[in-house]
Short mmCIF file of C-alpha atoms in Angstrom, two decimals:
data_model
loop_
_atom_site.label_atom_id
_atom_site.label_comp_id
_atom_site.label_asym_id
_atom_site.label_seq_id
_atom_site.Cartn_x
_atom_site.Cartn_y
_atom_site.Cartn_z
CA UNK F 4 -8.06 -14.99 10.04
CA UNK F 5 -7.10 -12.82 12.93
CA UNK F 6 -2.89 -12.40 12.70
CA UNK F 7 -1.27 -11.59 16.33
CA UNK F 8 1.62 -10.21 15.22
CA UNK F 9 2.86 -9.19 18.39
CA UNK F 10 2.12 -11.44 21.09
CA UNK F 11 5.85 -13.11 20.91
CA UNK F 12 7.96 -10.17 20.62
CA UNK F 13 7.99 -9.04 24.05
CA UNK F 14 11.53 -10.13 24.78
CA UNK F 15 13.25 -9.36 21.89
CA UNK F 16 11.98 -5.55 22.88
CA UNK F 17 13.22 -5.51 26.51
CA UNK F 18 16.31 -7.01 24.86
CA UNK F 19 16.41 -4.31 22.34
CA UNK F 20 15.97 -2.00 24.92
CA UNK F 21 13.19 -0.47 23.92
CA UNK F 22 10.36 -2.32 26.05
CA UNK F 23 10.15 -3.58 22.69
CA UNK F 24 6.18 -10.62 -6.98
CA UNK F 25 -0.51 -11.23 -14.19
CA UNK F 26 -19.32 -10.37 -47.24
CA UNK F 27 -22.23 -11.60 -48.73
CA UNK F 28 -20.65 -13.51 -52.24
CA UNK F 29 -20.96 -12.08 -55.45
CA UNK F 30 -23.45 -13.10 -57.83
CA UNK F 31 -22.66 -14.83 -60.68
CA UNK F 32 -25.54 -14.46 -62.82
CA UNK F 33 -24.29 -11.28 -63.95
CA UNK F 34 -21.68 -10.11 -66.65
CA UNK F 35 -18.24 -12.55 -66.68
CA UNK F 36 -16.35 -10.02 -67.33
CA UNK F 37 -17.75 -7.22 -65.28
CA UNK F 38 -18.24 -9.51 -62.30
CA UNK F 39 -14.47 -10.66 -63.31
CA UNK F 40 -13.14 -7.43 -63.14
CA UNK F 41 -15.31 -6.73 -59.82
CA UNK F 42 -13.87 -9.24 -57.62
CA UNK F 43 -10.20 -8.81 -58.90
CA UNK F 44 -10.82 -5.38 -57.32
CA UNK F 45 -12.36 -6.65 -54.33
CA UNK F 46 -9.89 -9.20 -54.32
CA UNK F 47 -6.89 -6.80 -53.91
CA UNK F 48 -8.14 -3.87 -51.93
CA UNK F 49 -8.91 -6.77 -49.44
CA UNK F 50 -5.21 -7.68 -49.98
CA UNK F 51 -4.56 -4.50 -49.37
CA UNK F 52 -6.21 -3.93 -46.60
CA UNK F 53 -4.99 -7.48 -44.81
CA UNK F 54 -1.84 -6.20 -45.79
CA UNK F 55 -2.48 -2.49 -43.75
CA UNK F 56 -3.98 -4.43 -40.98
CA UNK F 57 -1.17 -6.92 -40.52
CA UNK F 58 1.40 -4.05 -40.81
CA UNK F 59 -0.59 -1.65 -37.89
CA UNK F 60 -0.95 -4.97 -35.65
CA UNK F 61 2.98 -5.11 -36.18
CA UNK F 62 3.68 -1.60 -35.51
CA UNK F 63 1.24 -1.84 -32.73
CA UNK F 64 3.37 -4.70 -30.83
CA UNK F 65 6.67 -2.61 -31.58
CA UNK F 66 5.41 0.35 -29.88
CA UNK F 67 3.44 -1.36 -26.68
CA UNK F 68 6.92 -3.11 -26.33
CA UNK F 69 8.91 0.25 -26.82
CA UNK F 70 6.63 1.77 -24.49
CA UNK F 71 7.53 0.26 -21.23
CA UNK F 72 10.11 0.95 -18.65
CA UNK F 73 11.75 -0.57 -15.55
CA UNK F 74 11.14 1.33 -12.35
CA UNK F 75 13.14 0.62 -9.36
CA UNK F 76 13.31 1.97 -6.40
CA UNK F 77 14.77 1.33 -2.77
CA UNK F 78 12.79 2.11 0.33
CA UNK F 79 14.21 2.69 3.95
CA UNK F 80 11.75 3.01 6.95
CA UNK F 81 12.90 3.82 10.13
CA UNK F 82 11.16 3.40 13.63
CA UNK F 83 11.58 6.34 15.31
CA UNK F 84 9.17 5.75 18.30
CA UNK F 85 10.53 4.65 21.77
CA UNK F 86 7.94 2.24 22.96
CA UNK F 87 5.67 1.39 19.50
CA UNK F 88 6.77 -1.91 17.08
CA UNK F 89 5.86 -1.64 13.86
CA UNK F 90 3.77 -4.45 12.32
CA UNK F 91 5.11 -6.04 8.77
CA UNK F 92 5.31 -2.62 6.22
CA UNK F 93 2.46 -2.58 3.74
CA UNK F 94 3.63 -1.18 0.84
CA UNK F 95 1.95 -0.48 -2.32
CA UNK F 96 2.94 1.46 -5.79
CA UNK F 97 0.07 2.37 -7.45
CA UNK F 98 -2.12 5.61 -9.74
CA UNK F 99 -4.19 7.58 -8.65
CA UNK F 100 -7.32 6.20 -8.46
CA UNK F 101 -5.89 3.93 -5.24
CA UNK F 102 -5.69 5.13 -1.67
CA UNK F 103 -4.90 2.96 0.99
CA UNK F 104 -7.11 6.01 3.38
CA UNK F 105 -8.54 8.81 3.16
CA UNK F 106 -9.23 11.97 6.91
CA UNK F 107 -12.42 11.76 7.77
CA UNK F 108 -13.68 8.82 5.68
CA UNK F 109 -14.39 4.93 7.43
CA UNK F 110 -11.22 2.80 7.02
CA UNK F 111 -11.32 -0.14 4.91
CA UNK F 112 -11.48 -3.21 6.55
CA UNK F 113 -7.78 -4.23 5.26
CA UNK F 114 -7.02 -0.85 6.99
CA UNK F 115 -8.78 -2.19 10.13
CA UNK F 116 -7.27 -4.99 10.38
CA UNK F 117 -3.84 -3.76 10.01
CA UNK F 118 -4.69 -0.97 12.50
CA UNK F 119 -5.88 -3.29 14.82
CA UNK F 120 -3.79 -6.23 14.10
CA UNK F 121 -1.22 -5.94 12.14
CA UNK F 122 -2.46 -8.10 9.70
CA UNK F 123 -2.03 -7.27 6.39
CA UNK F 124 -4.36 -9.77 3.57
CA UNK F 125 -7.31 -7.90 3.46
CA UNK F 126 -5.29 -4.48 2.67
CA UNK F 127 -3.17 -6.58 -0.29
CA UNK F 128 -6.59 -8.42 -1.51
CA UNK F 129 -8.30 -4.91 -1.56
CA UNK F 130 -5.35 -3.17 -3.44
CA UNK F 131 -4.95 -6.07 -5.76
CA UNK F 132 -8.48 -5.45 -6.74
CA UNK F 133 -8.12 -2.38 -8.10
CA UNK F 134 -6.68 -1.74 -11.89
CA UNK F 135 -4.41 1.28 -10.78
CA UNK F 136 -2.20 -0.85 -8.30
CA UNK F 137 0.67 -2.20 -9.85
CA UNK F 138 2.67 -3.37 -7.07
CA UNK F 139 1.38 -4.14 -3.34
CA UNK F 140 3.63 -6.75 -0.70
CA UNK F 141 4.61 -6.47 2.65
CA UNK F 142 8.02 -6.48 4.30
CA UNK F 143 8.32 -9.77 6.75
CA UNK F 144 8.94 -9.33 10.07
CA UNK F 145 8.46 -6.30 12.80
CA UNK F 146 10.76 -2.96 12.62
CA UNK F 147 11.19 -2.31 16.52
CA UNK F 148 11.52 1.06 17.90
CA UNK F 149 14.66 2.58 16.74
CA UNK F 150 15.64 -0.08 13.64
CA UNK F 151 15.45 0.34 10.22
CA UNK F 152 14.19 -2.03 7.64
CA UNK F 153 14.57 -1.79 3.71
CA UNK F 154 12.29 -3.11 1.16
CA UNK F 155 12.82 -3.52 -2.93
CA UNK F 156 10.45 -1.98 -5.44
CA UNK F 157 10.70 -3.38 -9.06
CA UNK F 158 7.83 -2.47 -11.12
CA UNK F 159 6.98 -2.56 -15.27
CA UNK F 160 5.35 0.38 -16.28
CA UNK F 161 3.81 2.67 -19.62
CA UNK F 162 6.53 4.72 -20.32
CA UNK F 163 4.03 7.23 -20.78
CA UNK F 164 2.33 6.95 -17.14
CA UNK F 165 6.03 6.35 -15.29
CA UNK F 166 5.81 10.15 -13.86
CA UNK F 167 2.43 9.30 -12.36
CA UNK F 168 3.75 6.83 -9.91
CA UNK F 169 2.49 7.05 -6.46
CA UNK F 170 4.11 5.50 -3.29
CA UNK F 171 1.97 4.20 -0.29
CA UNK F 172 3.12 2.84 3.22
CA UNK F 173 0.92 1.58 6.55
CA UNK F 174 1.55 -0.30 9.18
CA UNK F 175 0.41 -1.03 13.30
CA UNK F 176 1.79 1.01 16.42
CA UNK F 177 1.59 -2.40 17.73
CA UNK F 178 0.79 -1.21 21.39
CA UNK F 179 -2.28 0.70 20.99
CA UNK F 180 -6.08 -0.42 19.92
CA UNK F 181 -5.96 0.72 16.60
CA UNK F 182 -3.36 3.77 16.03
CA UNK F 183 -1.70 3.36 12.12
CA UNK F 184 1.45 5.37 10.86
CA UNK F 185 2.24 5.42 7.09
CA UNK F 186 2.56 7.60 3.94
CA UNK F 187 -0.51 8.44 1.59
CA UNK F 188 0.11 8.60 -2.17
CA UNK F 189 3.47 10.06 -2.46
CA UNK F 190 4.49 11.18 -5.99
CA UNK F 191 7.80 9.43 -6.97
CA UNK F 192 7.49 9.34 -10.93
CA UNK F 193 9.74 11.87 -11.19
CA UNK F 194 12.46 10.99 -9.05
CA UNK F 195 15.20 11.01 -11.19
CA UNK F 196 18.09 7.56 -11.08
CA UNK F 197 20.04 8.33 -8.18
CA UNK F 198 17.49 10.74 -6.77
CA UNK F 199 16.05 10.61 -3.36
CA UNK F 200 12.95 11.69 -1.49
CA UNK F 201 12.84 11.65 2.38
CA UNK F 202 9.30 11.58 4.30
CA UNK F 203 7.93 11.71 8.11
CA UNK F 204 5.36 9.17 8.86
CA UNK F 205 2.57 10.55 10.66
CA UNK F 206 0.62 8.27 13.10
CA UNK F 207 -3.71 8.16 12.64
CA UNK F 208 -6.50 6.74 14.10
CA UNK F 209 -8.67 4.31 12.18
CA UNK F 210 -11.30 5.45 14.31
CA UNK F 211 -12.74 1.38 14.61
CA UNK F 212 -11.56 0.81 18.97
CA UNK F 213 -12.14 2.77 21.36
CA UNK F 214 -8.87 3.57 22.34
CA UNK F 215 -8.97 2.26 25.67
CA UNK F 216 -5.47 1.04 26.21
CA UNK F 217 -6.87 -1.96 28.40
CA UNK F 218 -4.34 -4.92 28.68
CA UNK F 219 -7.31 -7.16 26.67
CA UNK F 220 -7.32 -5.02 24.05
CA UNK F 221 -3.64 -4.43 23.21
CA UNK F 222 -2.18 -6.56 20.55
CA UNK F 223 1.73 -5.73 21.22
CA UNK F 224 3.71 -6.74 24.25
CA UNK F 225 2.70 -3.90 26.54
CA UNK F 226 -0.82 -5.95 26.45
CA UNK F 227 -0.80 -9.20 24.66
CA UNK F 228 -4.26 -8.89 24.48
CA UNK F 229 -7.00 -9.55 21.35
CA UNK F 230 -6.02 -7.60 17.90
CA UNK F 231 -8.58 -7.43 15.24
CA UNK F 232 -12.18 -7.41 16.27
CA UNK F 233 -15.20 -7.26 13.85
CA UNK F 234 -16.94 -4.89 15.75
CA UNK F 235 -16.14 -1.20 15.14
CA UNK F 236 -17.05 0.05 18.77
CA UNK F 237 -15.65 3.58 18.00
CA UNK F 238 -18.61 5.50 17.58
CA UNK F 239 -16.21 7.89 14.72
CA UNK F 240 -15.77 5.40 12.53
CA UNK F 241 -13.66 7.35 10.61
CA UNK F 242 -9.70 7.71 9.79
CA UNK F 243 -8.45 10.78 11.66
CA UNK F 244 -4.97 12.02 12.67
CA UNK F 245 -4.12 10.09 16.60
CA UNK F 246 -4.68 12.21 19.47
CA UNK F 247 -1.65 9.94 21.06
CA UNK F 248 -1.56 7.76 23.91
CA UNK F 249 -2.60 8.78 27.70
CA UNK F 250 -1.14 6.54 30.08
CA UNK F 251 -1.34 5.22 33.59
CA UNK F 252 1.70 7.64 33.95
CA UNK F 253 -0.93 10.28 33.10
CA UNK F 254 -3.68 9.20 35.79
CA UNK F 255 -5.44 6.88 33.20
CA UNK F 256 -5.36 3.87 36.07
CA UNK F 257 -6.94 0.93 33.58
CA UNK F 258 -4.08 1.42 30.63
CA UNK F 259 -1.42 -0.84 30.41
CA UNK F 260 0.33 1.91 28.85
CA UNK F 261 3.37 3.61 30.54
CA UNK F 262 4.98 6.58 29.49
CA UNK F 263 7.63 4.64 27.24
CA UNK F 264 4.71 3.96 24.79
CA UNK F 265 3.94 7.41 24.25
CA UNK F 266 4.57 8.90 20.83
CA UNK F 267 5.25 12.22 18.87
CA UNK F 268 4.89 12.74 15.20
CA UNK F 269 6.66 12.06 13.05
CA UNK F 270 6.81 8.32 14.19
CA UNK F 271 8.80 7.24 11.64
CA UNK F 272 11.29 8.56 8.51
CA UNK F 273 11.15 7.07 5.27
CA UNK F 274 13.71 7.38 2.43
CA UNK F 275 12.73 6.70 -0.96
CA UNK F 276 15.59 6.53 -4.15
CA UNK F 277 15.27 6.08 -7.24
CA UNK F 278 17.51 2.95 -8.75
CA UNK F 279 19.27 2.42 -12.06
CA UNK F 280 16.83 -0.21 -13.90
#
């Protein structure tokens, strides 16, 4: 399904002023007493045993259920772009054996699509998929240039894995092909309650458009044109960091980008703390 996320926002930019919880039995032809006195043995080191087993499976319960521990954490992204909406936050808290991307490697095609988009299922199915994501959502609605949006992480965790935590973050520069900004993997394990951690989003390429900046091939109000497209025309076909934007202001006559939609790093600020469970 091919999500426009940003065909009916133009307005509420200009306005803004921006342009923009899942035993073999004994036999008994042998000696009574013998074969008596064999299977009262049997008969309570088996007892025993049960007994053992039935007391480990108990302890066993008590300790999984002693070893977990309430994480939560607050999140506050911040636009800090002039001309560039930000499609709906995807957000994921996860291991280490996730990552949402990875420089110089093809994006995934829930990567793509968000890239292209804005839309986010395929990068929640994909994440959902794998055993090391415990949490992945996304915030609803756009964060326009210059607002702030805040999003609520509650996750359930091994006690003994909680300092292994990793935060993730991606989301569309809704006027360009296929630019991304976000946070990779971010260790927040260790944040102590009440502790915070502050982060600059960089922006990247998925490397899947050309970037041609043509009015047809601009999702966000600067274009209206198509988002997602199945064909991965970029000949890179890899994630790499975004050269940035070149403009009609900058001789590039077939853009429908001015020099409002330009961008520098970072293109957005996120601050992470650490709640009291």
């Amino acid at each position: 399904m091919n999500y426009q996320w940003f065909g009916l926002i133009g307005i509420a930019l200009v306005l803004s002023g921006c342009g923009g919880s899942d035993s073999k039995p004994k036999n008994m032809a042998s000696s009574s007493s013998s074969n008596m006195s064999s299977m009262m043995v049997a008969s309570s080191s088996t007892a025993v045993m049960s007994s053992s087993s039935a007391m480990a499976s108990s302890e066993m319960a008590s300790s999984s259920m002693a070893a977990m521990t309430e994480r939560k954490y607050s999140v506050t992204v911040t636009n800090l772009t002039a001309g560039q909406p930000f499609s709906p936050l995807a957000y994921s808290v996860h291991y280490s054996g996730f990552s949402p991307f990875t420089i110089g490697m093809p994006a995934t095609r829930g990567i793509e699509k968000i890239a292209e988009s804005g839309a986010t299922d395929d990068y929640i199915n994909e994440a959902m998929a794998n055993p090391d994501v415990i949490l992945v959502d996304h915030a609803m609605g756009l964060t326009l240039p210059g607002e702030s949006k805040i999003v609520s992480l509650n996750v359930s965790v091994e006690m003994a894995n909680a300092d292994q935590l990793l935060f993730s973050l991606v989301n569309m520069l809704g006027n360009t092909n296929d630019a991304f900004a976000g946070v990779n993997s971010v260790a927040i394990g260790k944040l102590a309650v009440g502790e915070n951690l502050t982060l600059n989003a960089q922006s990247y390429d998925a490397g899947t458009e050309m970037n041609t900046e043509t009015q047809a091939t601009i999702p966000g109000p600067a274009g209206g044109g198509e988002g997602f497209s199945a064909v991965r025309d970029d000949m890179v076909d890899q994630v790499t960091m975004h050269p940035g934007a070149v403009t009609r202001d900058d001789g590039k006559m077939d853009s429908t980008l001015t020099q409002v939609h330009r961008w520098d790093n970072p293109t957005a600020r996120i601050t992470i703390t650490r709640l009291a469970p």
